[in-house]
mmCIF file of C-alpha atoms in Angstrom:
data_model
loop_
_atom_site.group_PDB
_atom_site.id
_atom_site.type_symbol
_atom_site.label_atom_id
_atom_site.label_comp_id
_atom_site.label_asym_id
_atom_site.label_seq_id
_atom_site.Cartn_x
_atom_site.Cartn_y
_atom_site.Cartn_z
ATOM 1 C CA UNK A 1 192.195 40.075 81.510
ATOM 2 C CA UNK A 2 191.983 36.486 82.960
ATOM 3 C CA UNK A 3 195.414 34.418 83.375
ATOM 4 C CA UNK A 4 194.198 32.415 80.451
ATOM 5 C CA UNK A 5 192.963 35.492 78.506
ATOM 6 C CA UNK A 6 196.603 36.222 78.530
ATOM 7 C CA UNK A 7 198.226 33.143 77.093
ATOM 8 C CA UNK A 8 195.110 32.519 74.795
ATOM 9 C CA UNK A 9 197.379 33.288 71.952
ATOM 10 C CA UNK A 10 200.885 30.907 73.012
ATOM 11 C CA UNK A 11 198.066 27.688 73.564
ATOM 12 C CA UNK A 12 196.589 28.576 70.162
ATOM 13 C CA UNK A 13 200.504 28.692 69.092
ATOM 14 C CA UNK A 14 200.546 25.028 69.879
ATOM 15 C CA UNK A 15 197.651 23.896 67.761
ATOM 16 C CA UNK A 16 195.032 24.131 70.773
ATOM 17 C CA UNK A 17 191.965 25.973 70.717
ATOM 18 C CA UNK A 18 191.033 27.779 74.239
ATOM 19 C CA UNK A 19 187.621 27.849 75.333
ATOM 20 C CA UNK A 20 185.637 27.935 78.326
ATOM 21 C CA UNK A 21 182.375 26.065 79.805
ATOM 22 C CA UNK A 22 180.274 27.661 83.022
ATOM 23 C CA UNK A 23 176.571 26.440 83.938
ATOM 24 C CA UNK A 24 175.372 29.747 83.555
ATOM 25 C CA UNK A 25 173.003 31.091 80.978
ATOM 26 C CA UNK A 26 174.674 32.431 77.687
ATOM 27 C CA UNK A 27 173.871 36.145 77.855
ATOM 28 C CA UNK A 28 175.950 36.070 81.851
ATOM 29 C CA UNK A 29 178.644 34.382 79.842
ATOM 30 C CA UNK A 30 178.969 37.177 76.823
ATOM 31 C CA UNK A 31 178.846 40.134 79.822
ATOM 32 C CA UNK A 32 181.700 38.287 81.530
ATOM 33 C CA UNK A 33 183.512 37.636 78.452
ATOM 34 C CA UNK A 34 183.112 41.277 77.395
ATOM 35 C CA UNK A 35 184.213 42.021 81.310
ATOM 36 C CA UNK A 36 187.449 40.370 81.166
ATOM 37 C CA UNK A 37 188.132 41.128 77.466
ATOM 38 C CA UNK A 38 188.492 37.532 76.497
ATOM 39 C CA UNK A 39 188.675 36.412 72.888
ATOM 40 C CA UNK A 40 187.755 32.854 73.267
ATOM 41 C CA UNK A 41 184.102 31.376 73.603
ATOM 42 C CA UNK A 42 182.365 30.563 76.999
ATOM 43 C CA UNK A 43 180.008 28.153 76.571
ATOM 44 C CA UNK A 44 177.042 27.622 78.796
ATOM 45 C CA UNK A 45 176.933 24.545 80.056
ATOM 46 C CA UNK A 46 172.889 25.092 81.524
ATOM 47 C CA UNK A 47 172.172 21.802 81.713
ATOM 48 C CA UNK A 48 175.214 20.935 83.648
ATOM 49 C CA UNK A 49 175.440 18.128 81.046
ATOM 50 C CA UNK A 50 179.015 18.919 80.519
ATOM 51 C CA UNK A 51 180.022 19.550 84.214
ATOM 52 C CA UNK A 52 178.492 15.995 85.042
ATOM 53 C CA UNK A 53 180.710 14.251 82.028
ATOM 54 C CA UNK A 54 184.149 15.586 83.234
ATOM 55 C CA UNK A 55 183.244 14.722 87.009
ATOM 56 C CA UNK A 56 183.472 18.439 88.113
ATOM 57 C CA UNK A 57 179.883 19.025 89.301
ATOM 58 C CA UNK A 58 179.261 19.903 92.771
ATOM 59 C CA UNK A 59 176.728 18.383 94.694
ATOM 60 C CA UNK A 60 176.262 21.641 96.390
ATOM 61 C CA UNK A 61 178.041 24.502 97.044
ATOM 62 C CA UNK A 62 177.243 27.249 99.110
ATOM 63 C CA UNK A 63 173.401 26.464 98.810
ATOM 64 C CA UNK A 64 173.716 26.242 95.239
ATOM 65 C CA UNK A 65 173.085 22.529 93.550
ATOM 66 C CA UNK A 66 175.001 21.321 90.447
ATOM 67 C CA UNK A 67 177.836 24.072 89.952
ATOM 68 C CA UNK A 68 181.019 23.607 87.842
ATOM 69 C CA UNK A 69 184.385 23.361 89.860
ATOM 70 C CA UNK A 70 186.910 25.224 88.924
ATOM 71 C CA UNK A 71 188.960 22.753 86.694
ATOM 72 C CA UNK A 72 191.210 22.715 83.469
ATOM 73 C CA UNK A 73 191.498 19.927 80.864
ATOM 74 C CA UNK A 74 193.512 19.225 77.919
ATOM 75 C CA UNK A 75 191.769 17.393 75.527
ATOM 76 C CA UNK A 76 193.639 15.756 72.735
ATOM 77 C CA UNK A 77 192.199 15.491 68.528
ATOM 78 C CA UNK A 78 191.600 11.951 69.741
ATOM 79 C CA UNK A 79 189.309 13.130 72.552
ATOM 80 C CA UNK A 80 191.448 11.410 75.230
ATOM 81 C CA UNK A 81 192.156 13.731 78.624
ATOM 82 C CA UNK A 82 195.451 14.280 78.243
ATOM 83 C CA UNK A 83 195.605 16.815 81.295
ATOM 84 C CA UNK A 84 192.952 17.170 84.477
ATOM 85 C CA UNK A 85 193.304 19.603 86.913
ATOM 86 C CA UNK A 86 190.456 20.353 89.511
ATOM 87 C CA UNK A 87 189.651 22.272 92.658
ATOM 88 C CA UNK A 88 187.043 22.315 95.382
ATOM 89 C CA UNK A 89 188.297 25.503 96.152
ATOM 90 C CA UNK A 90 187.011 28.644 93.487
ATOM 91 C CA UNK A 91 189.640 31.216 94.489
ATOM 92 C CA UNK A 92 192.508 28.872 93.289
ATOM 93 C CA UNK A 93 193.684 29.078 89.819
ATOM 94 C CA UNK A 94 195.484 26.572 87.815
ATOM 95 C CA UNK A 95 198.676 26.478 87.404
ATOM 96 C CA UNK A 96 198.840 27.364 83.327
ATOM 97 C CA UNK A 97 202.689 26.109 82.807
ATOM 98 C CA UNK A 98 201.337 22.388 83.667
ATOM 99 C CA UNK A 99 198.733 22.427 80.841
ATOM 100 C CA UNK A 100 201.391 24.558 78.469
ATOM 101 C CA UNK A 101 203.858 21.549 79.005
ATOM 102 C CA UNK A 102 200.838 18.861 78.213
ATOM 103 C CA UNK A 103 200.399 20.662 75.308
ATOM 104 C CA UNK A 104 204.042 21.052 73.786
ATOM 105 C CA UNK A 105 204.296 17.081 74.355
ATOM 106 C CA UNK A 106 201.358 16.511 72.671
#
């Protein structure tokens, strides 16, 4: 199970709802959700609609054109970013105790 996968249930403790967004197609999304045993929703983003609004789309990467970065919001009930974090680099992870922190202040 994914870092997040694992503290799913102390974000929801807060009053958050955990979800994810990819630009992959929806039936990728449920394999890999079934992979890592998540039990939050990954959205596909196939449009790269999303990815584009947040400022986390790739121009290209590794051939590819119009990929998510790897990035973590929190988004408050007012719709404000309260928290951004992003990387150009895919094999970093966030660092979950910065968002947790956001989300007890919130």
């Amino acid at each position: 199970m994914s870092q997040l996968g694992h503290r799913a249930s102390e974000i929801r403790a807060l009053g958050a709802d955990v979800l994810a967004v990819a630009v992959t197609a929806t039936f990728s999304q449920q394999a890999f959700a079934d992979a890592l045993g998540v039990d939050f929703p990954l959205l596909s983003d196939w449009d790269r609609e999303v990815c584009a609004a947040y400022d986390v789309r790739y121009d290209v990467w590794k051939g590819h054109r119009g990929l998510a970065k790897r990035s973590l919001f929190v988004v408050g009930r007012d719709a404000t970013v309260r928290y951004r974090w992003v990387t150009d680099d895919a094999l970093v992870l966030p660092d979950l105790d910065e968002a947790v922190a956001v989300l007890r202040e919130l």
